[in-house]
mmCIF file of C-alpha atoms and ligand atoms in Angstrom:
data_model
loop_
_atom_site.group_PDB
_atom_site.id
_atom_site.type_symbol
_atom_site.label_atom_id
_atom_site.label_comp_id
_atom_site.label_asym_id
_atom_site.label_seq_id
_atom_site.Cartn_x
_atom_site.Cartn_y
_atom_site.Cartn_z
ATOM 1 C CA MET W 1 7.558 41.979 -17.225
ATOM 2 C CA THR W 2 7.563 39.540 -20.134
ATOM 3 C CA SER W 3 9.435 36.247 -20.136
ATOM 4 C CA ASP W 4 12.194 37.393 -22.502
ATOM 5 C CA GLU W 5 13.203 40.489 -20.559
ATOM 6 C CA THR W 6 16.048 40.409 -18.066
ATOM 7 C CA PRO W 7 14.576 40.466 -14.582
ATOM 8 C CA ALA W 8 15.154 43.694 -12.672
ATOM 9 C CA ARG W 9 17.884 43.304 -10.084
ATOM 10 C CA SER W 10 19.646 45.521 -7.631
ATOM 11 C CA THR W 11 23.055 43.907 -7.682
ATOM 12 C CA GLU W 12 24.736 41.327 -9.860
ATOM 13 C CA PRO W 13 24.675 37.802 -8.489
ATOM 14 C CA THR W 14 27.947 36.084 -7.769
ATOM 15 C CA GLY W 15 28.760 32.639 -9.218
ATOM 16 C CA ILE W 16 26.850 29.480 -8.358
ATOM 17 C CA ASP W 17 28.576 27.508 -5.572
ATOM 18 C CA THR W 18 28.359 23.759 -6.082
ATOM 19 C CA THR W 19 30.866 22.878 -3.330
ATOM 20 C CA LYS W 20 28.299 23.362 -0.550
ATOM 21 C CA ALA W 21 24.566 22.742 -0.257
ATOM 22 C CA HIS W 22 22.342 25.842 -0.413
ATOM 23 C CA GLY W 23 18.963 26.349 1.237
ATOM 24 C CA ALA W 24 17.022 27.270 -1.905
ATOM 25 C CA ARG W 25 18.286 24.181 -3.756
ATOM 26 C CA VAL W 26 17.787 21.741 -0.856
ATOM 27 C CA TYR W 27 14.239 23.049 -0.499
ATOM 28 C CA ASN W 28 13.715 22.659 -4.250
ATOM 29 C CA TYR W 29 14.926 19.032 -4.000
ATOM 30 C CA LEU W 30 12.488 18.348 -1.162
ATOM 31 C CA LEU W 31 9.665 19.691 -3.328
ATOM 32 C CA GLY W 32 10.651 17.426 -6.222
ATOM 33 C CA GLY W 33 12.205 20.196 -8.352
ATOM 34 C CA GLN W 34 15.140 19.907 -10.758
ATOM 35 C CA ALA W 35 17.052 23.090 -9.816
ATOM 36 C CA ASN W 36 19.492 21.413 -7.446
ATOM 37 C CA PHE W 37 22.924 19.783 -7.546
ATOM 38 C CA GLU W 38 24.412 16.531 -6.254
ATOM 39 C CA VAL W 39 25.795 18.364 -3.209
ATOM 40 C CA ASP W 40 22.254 19.512 -2.271
ATOM 41 C CA ARG W 41 20.688 16.071 -2.784
ATOM 42 C CA GLU W 42 23.403 14.305 -0.781
ATOM 43 C CA ALA W 43 23.124 16.786 2.101
ATOM 44 C CA ALA W 44 19.334 16.427 2.188
ATOM 45 C CA GLU W 45 19.368 12.611 2.026
ATOM 46 C CA ARG W 46 21.970 12.340 4.790
ATOM 47 C CA ALA W 47 20.443 14.946 7.103
ATOM 48 C CA TYR W 48 16.814 13.928 6.741
ATOM 49 C CA ALA W 49 17.589 10.245 7.315
ATOM 50 C CA ALA W 50 17.771 11.362 10.988
ATOM 51 C CA TRP W 51 14.156 12.540 10.865
ATOM 52 C CA PRO W 52 11.392 10.161 12.039
ATOM 53 C CA GLY W 53 9.708 8.986 8.865
ATOM 54 C CA GLY W 54 12.806 10.030 6.912
ATOM 55 C CA ILE W 55 12.862 12.288 3.902
ATOM 56 C CA ASP W 56 9.290 11.439 2.850
ATOM 57 C CA ALA W 57 7.969 12.872 6.129
ATOM 58 C CA VAL W 58 10.060 15.999 5.596
ATOM 59 C CA ARG W 59 8.731 16.334 2.036
ATOM 60 C CA ALA W 60 5.166 16.196 3.360
ATOM 61 C CA ASP W 61 6.052 18.909 5.872
ATOM 62 C CA VAL W 62 7.559 21.116 3.185
ATOM 63 C CA ARG W 63 4.427 20.736 1.033
ATOM 64 C CA GLU W 64 2.395 21.688 4.107
ATOM 65 C CA HIS W 65 4.601 24.759 4.518
ATOM 66 C CA ARG W 66 3.813 25.856 0.951
ATOM 67 C CA ALA W 67 0.109 25.291 1.603
ATOM 68 C CA ALA W 68 0.337 27.465 4.747
ATOM 69 C CA GLN W 69 1.919 30.216 2.646
ATOM 70 C CA GLY W 70 -1.061 30.027 0.282
ATOM 71 C CA ARG W 71 -3.520 30.321 3.183
ATOM 72 C CA VAL W 72 -1.621 33.305 4.576
ATOM 73 C CA VAL W 73 -1.649 35.094 1.201
ATOM 74 C CA ARG W 74 -5.372 34.410 0.758
ATOM 75 C CA TYR W 75 -6.010 35.747 4.282
ATOM 76 C CA LEU W 76 -3.918 38.855 3.559
ATOM 77 C CA VAL W 77 -5.951 39.616 0.431
ATOM 78 C CA GLY W 78 -9.383 38.636 1.719
ATOM 79 C CA GLY W 79 -9.092 39.357 5.459
ATOM 80 C CA ALA W 80 -6.646 42.254 5.582
ATOM 81 C CA GLY W 81 -7.322 43.856 2.187
ATOM 82 C CA ILE W 82 -3.647 43.738 1.173
ATOM 83 C CA THR W 83 -2.755 43.711 -2.506
ATOM 84 C CA GLN W 84 0.999 44.415 -2.302
ATOM 85 C CA PHE W 85 3.527 41.756 -1.315
ATOM 86 C CA LEU W 86 7.236 41.814 -0.600
ATOM 87 C CA ASP W 87 8.344 38.156 -0.471
ATOM 88 C CA ILE W 88 11.924 37.918 0.810
ATOM 89 C CA GLY W 89 13.701 34.565 0.517
ATOM 90 C CA SER W 90 11.262 33.683 -2.233
ATOM 91 C CA GLY W 91 13.102 30.524 -3.277
ATOM 92 C CA LEU W 92 12.760 28.712 -6.590
ATOM 93 C CA PRO W 93 9.451 28.611 -8.471
ATOM 94 C CA GLN W 94 7.478 25.653 -7.097
ATOM 95 C CA GLY W 95 3.905 26.282 -8.205
ATOM 96 C CA ASP W 96 1.426 28.279 -6.177
ATOM 97 C CA SER W 97 4.016 31.015 -5.675
ATOM 98 C CA VAL W 98 2.839 34.184 -3.948
ATOM 99 C CA HIS W 99 1.963 36.035 -7.163
ATOM 100 C CA GLU W 100 -0.040 33.080 -8.507
ATOM 101 C CA VAL W 101 -2.147 32.925 -5.346
ATOM 102 C CA ALA W 102 -2.481 36.723 -5.043
ATOM 103 C CA LEU W 103 -3.312 37.337 -8.724
ATOM 104 C CA ARG W 104 -6.030 34.678 -8.586
ATOM 105 C CA GLU W 105 -7.648 36.719 -5.803
ATOM 106 C CA VAL W 106 -6.973 40.249 -7.144
ATOM 107 C CA PRO W 107 -5.905 40.752 -10.759
ATOM 108 C CA ASP W 108 -3.926 43.921 -9.990
ATOM 109 C CA ALA W 109 -1.963 42.565 -7.011
ATOM 110 C CA ARG W 110 1.703 43.559 -6.980
ATOM 111 C CA VAL W 111 4.487 41.257 -5.858
ATOM 112 C CA VAL W 112 8.217 41.861 -5.423
ATOM 113 C CA TYR W 113 10.345 38.763 -4.877
ATOM 114 C CA VAL W 114 13.763 39.006 -3.248
ATOM 115 C CA ASP W 115 16.377 36.281 -2.917
ATOM 116 C CA ARG W 116 20.155 36.219 -2.693
ATOM 117 C CA ASP W 117 20.696 32.854 -4.368
ATOM 118 C CA PRO W 118 21.943 33.187 -7.983
ATOM 119 C CA VAL W 119 20.146 29.940 -8.933
ATOM 120 C CA VAL W 120 16.870 31.604 -7.944
ATOM 121 C CA LEU W 121 17.726 34.557 -10.171
ATOM 122 C CA ALA W 122 18.486 32.180 -13.035
ATOM 123 C CA HIS W 123 14.920 30.834 -12.687
ATOM 124 C CA ALA W 124 13.308 34.246 -12.295
ATOM 125 C CA ASN W 125 12.040 34.265 -15.867
ATOM 126 C CA GLU W 126 10.275 30.963 -15.249
ATOM 127 C CA LEU W 127 8.769 32.445 -12.097
ATOM 128 C CA LEU W 128 7.540 35.493 -13.952
ATOM 129 C CA ARG W 129 6.393 33.863 -17.195
ATOM 130 C CA GLY W 130 2.959 35.073 -18.249
ATOM 131 C CA THR W 131 2.601 37.575 -15.405
ATOM 132 C CA PRO W 132 1.007 40.908 -16.234
ATOM 133 C CA GLU W 133 3.622 43.542 -17.008
ATOM 134 C CA GLY W 134 4.730 45.694 -14.089
ATOM 135 C CA LEU W 135 2.887 43.739 -11.398
ATOM 136 C CA VAL W 136 5.526 41.164 -10.481
ATOM 137 C CA ARG W 137 9.227 41.851 -10.179
ATOM 138 C CA TYR W 138 12.325 40.064 -8.982
ATOM 139 C CA VAL W 139 15.113 41.729 -6.984
ATOM 140 C CA TYR W 140 18.464 40.102 -6.328
ATOM 141 C CA GLY W 141 19.076 41.177 -2.754
ATOM 142 C CA ASP W 142 19.970 40.154 0.760
ATOM 143 C CA LEU W 143 17.833 40.583 3.853
ATOM 144 C CA ARG W 144 20.993 41.812 5.560
ATOM 145 C CA ASP W 145 20.449 45.048 3.605
ATOM 146 C CA PRO W 146 16.800 46.001 4.266
ATOM 147 C CA GLN W 147 17.248 49.554 2.986
ATOM 148 C CA LEU W 148 18.360 48.340 -0.433
ATOM 149 C CA ILE W 149 15.395 45.946 -0.551
ATOM 150 C CA LEU W 150 12.962 48.728 0.370
ATOM 151 C CA ARG W 151 14.448 51.099 -2.229
ATOM 152 C CA GLU W 152 14.205 48.507 -4.987
ATOM 153 C CA ALA W 153 10.746 47.311 -3.952
ATOM 154 C CA ALA W 154 9.466 50.911 -3.924
ATOM 155 C CA LYS W 155 9.878 50.933 -7.731
ATOM 156 C CA THR W 156 6.949 48.488 -7.892
ATOM 157 C CA LEU W 157 5.119 48.782 -4.553
ATOM 158 C CA ASP W 158 3.485 51.917 -3.144
ATOM 159 C CA PHE W 159 4.620 52.024 0.468
ATOM 160 C CA SER W 160 2.191 54.851 1.296
ATOM 161 C CA GLN W 161 -0.427 52.046 1.161
ATOM 162 C CA PRO W 162 -0.493 48.856 3.275
ATOM 163 C CA ALA W 163 1.798 46.073 2.100
ATOM 164 C CA ALA W 164 2.654 42.615 3.398
ATOM 165 C CA VAL W 165 6.200 41.455 4.033
ATOM 166 C CA LEU W 166 6.552 37.683 3.779
ATOM 167 C CA LEU W 167 9.527 36.005 5.447
ATOM 168 C CA PHE W 168 8.792 32.341 4.851
ATOM 169 C CA GLY W 169 11.548 29.929 5.794
ATOM 170 C CA ILE W 170 14.323 32.537 5.763
ATOM 171 C CA LEU W 171 14.910 33.871 9.281
ATOM 172 C CA HIS W 172 16.399 30.595 10.529
ATOM 173 C CA PHE W 173 19.333 31.297 8.192
ATOM 174 C CA PHE W 174 20.247 34.151 10.560
ATOM 175 C CA GLY W 175 22.153 33.648 13.794
ATOM 176 C CA ASP W 176 21.368 35.878 16.765
ATOM 177 C CA ALA W 177 24.602 37.807 16.113
ATOM 178 C CA ASP W 178 23.080 38.965 12.795
ATOM 179 C CA ASP W 179 20.321 40.723 14.791
ATOM 180 C CA PRO W 180 17.450 39.382 12.669
ATOM 181 C CA VAL W 181 14.874 41.055 14.955
ATOM 182 C CA GLY W 182 16.549 44.412 14.234
ATOM 183 C CA LEU W 183 16.623 43.715 10.468
ATOM 184 C CA VAL W 184 12.912 42.875 10.461
ATOM 185 C CA GLY W 185 12.239 46.060 12.454
ATOM 186 C CA GLN W 186 14.075 48.113 9.810
ATOM 187 C CA LEU W 187 11.955 46.528 7.079
ATOM 188 C CA MET W 188 8.671 47.199 8.821
ATOM 189 C CA ALA W 189 9.450 50.713 10.154
ATOM 190 C CA PRO W 190 8.636 52.716 6.991
ATOM 191 C CA LEU W 191 5.558 50.676 6.024
ATOM 192 C CA ALA W 192 2.094 52.239 6.193
ATOM 193 C CA PRO W 193 -0.354 51.462 9.037
ATOM 194 C CA GLY W 194 -2.306 48.320 8.198
ATOM 195 C CA SER W 195 0.798 46.673 6.733
ATOM 196 C CA CYS W 196 1.474 43.082 7.763
ATOM 197 C CA LEU W 197 4.376 40.802 8.475
ATOM 198 C CA ALA W 198 3.911 37.055 7.990
ATOM 199 C CA LEU W 199 6.647 34.554 8.704
ATOM 200 C CA THR W 200 7.540 30.936 9.277
ATOM 201 C CA HIS W 201 10.554 29.648 11.155
ATOM 202 C CA LEU W 202 12.001 26.222 11.964
ATOM 203 C CA ALA W 203 11.195 25.297 15.567
ATOM 204 C CA SER W 204 13.622 24.386 18.335
ATOM 205 C CA ASP W 205 10.830 23.322 20.681
ATOM 206 C CA LEU W 206 8.859 20.882 18.490
ATOM 207 C CA HIS W 207 10.455 17.436 18.046
ATOM 208 C CA SER W 208 13.609 19.116 19.329
ATOM 209 C CA GLU W 209 16.011 16.171 19.480
ATOM 210 C CA GLU W 210 15.290 14.906 15.989
ATOM 211 C CA LEU W 211 15.455 18.419 14.534
ATOM 212 C CA SER W 212 18.783 19.112 16.240
ATOM 213 C CA GLU W 213 20.407 16.012 14.756
ATOM 214 C CA THR W 214 18.980 16.727 11.302
ATOM 215 C CA PHE W 215 20.242 20.299 11.330
ATOM 216 C CA ASN W 216 23.647 19.409 12.802
ATOM 217 C CA ARG W 217 24.081 17.190 9.745
ATOM 218 C CA LEU W 218 22.701 19.805 7.349
ATOM 219 C CA ASN W 219 24.783 22.613 8.841
ATOM 220 C CA SER W 220 27.994 20.680 8.302
ATOM 221 C CA ALA W 221 27.165 20.435 4.576
ATOM 222 C CA MET W 222 25.573 23.826 3.925
ATOM 223 C CA ALA W 223 26.967 27.214 2.982
ATOM 224 C CA GLU W 224 24.592 28.904 5.432
ATOM 225 C CA SER W 225 23.802 27.329 8.793
ATOM 226 C CA VAL W 226 20.359 27.066 10.346
ATOM 227 C CA THR W 227 19.417 28.388 13.795
ATOM 228 C CA LEU W 228 16.302 26.798 15.291
ATOM 229 C CA ARG W 229 14.151 29.059 17.512
ATOM 230 C CA SER W 230 11.432 28.570 20.095
ATOM 231 C CA ARG W 231 7.879 29.779 19.733
ATOM 232 C CA ALA W 232 8.633 32.733 22.081
ATOM 233 C CA GLU W 233 11.709 33.696 20.039
ATOM 234 C CA VAL W 234 9.675 33.537 16.836
ATOM 235 C CA ALA W 235 6.920 35.658 18.409
ATOM 236 C CA ALA W 236 9.592 38.311 19.144
ATOM 237 C CA PHE W 237 9.895 38.969 15.386
ATOM 238 C CA LEU W 238 6.262 40.092 15.480
ATOM 239 C CA GLY W 239 6.728 42.316 18.558
ATOM 240 C CA GLY W 240 5.007 45.698 18.260
ATOM 241 C CA LEU W 241 2.457 44.336 15.767
ATOM 242 C CA ASP W 242 -1.111 43.213 16.474
ATOM 243 C CA LEU W 243 -0.963 39.430 16.303
ATOM 244 C CA VAL W 244 -3.670 37.985 14.075
ATOM 245 C CA GLU W 245 -5.511 34.872 15.333
ATOM 246 C CA PRO W 246 -4.517 32.090 15.897
ATOM 247 C CA GLY W 247 -1.199 33.706 16.927
ATOM 248 C CA VAL W 248 2.082 31.861 16.498
ATOM 249 C CA THR W 249 1.170 28.242 15.730
ATOM 250 C CA GLN W 250 2.587 25.320 13.819
ATOM 251 C CA ALA W 251 2.331 26.259 10.134
ATOM 252 C CA SER W 252 -0.137 23.435 9.552
ATOM 253 C CA HIS W 253 -2.386 24.818 12.315
ATOM 254 C CA TRP W 254 -2.486 28.349 10.895
ATOM 255 C CA ARG W 255 -6.102 28.651 9.699
ATOM 256 C CA PRO W 256 -6.327 25.194 8.085
ATOM 257 C CA ALA W 257 -9.206 24.643 5.679
ATOM 258 C CA PRO W 258 -12.237 23.503 7.689
ATOM 259 C CA GLY W 259 -12.727 19.748 7.723
ATOM 260 C CA THR W 260 -9.178 18.897 6.613
ATOM 261 C CA ALA W 261 -6.764 16.699 8.564
ATOM 262 C CA VAL W 262 -4.126 18.864 10.237
ATOM 263 C CA PRO W 263 -0.685 17.231 10.310
ATOM 264 C CA GLU W 264 2.113 18.236 12.676
ATOM 265 C CA SER W 265 4.687 20.702 11.372
ATOM 266 C CA GLN W 266 8.284 21.587 12.233
ATOM 267 C CA MET W 267 7.687 25.275 11.490
ATOM 268 C CA TRP W 268 6.223 28.068 13.562
ATOM 269 C CA CYS W 269 3.997 30.493 11.645
ATOM 270 C CA GLY W 270 2.662 33.913 12.644
ATOM 271 C CA LEU W 271 1.123 37.046 11.172
ATOM 272 C CA GLY W 272 1.111 40.543 12.680
ATOM 273 C CA ARG W 273 -0.469 43.800 11.562
ATOM 274 C CA LYS W 274 0.709 47.372 12.099
ATOM 275 C CA ALA W 275 -1.897 49.311 14.019
ATOM 276 C CA SER W 276 -3.903 51.730 11.851
HETATM 277 C C1 SAM L 1 13.755 27.437 2.491
HETATM 278 S S1 SAM L 1 13.731 28.573 1.199
HETATM 279 C C2 SAM L 1 12.083 29.207 1.356
HETATM 280 C C3 SAM L 1 11.429 29.528 0.037
HETATM 281 C C4 SAM L 1 10.022 30.123 0.122
HETATM 282 N N1 SAM L 1 9.992 31.362 0.862
HETATM 283 C C5 SAM L 1 9.024 29.165 0.725
HETATM 284 O O1 SAM L 1 8.776 29.278 1.925
HETATM 285 O O2 SAM L 1 8.492 28.300 0.043
HETATM 286 C C6 SAM L 1 14.685 29.927 1.897
HETATM 287 C C7 SAM L 1 15.131 30.964 0.874
HETATM 288 O O3 SAM L 1 15.722 32.078 1.574
HETATM 289 C C8 SAM L 1 16.821 32.531 0.798
HETATM 290 N N2 SAM L 1 17.720 33.280 1.683
HETATM 291 C C9 SAM L 1 18.455 32.808 2.712
HETATM 292 N N3 SAM L 1 19.135 33.809 3.300
HETATM 293 C C10 SAM L 1 18.816 34.936 2.627
HETATM 294 C C11 SAM L 1 19.181 36.316 2.754
HETATM 295 N N4 SAM L 1 20.045 36.711 3.700
HETATM 296 N N5 SAM L 1 18.626 37.227 1.911
HETATM 297 C C12 SAM L 1 17.762 36.828 0.923
HETATM 298 N N6 SAM L 1 17.390 35.544 0.756
HETATM 299 C C13 SAM L 1 17.911 34.612 1.586
HETATM 300 C C14 SAM L 1 17.443 31.256 0.243
HETATM 301 O O4 SAM L 1 18.245 31.540 -0.890
HETATM 302 C C15 SAM L 1 16.189 30.464 -0.087
HETATM 303 O O5 SAM L 1 15.754 30.703 -1.395
#
């Protein structure tokens, strides 16, 4: 797709809500981006003041989360031989997006991005600028409808071959009543043997008190509320898959580059593979 084409989408986005903070925009603010509104900045400043080290510590953690995503994508290409990616809850373009990392490793990698935030859609052209035609596509969709996502993604990805589903920083926007484990199961069910699921999730059992206060504050200001989960609950998303070493760890501890300092992280990270 070229930069002046309308990105492919499955449904039309609704209007942009500036009365409440939204996850994609708060995350963009934390990463120093410009695609956010006063309501997002205020919510982030107020909530993350409760965090030890304040918002600067959270920003470092978010950058670490992006770095972990890069390591996972490089592992998927180099270690698991995957060249097709379905990145759901892709967020705003922040540099070193999945397609940038994957295309550096394999020039014919294919990536489908999915997000339900209309601001993300508005920046899709920026995300896709300069990408080889047909290899990277954007779908406006909601993880609550996995069948629609799979149908749209199948226009770009060949699901008879292994693919990787990436769910980075999205599943904590689902309460247990939404049955996120069931939704993930529906996504993975039709994928070919050798396919992978990689995810990160905000932790309830790391720094639990500080996280609870931060997210109580954020939840009162956000359109979508956050549910923190324990390591065991996060591992349940990967049930039925072969867990790749080092298992479910803090995102910063997931295969860090040798010789680098490994900071603490507030996110669990794990990667599972469908048996061949
Ligand atoms: C914290 S951002 C993570 C961005 C990116 N994956 C990363 O890790 O750098 C979470 C993203 O998930 C999206 N999201 C939340 N709920 C969603 C849903 N039900 N379906 C699709 N996207 C969703 C938000 O709009 C936001 O862009």
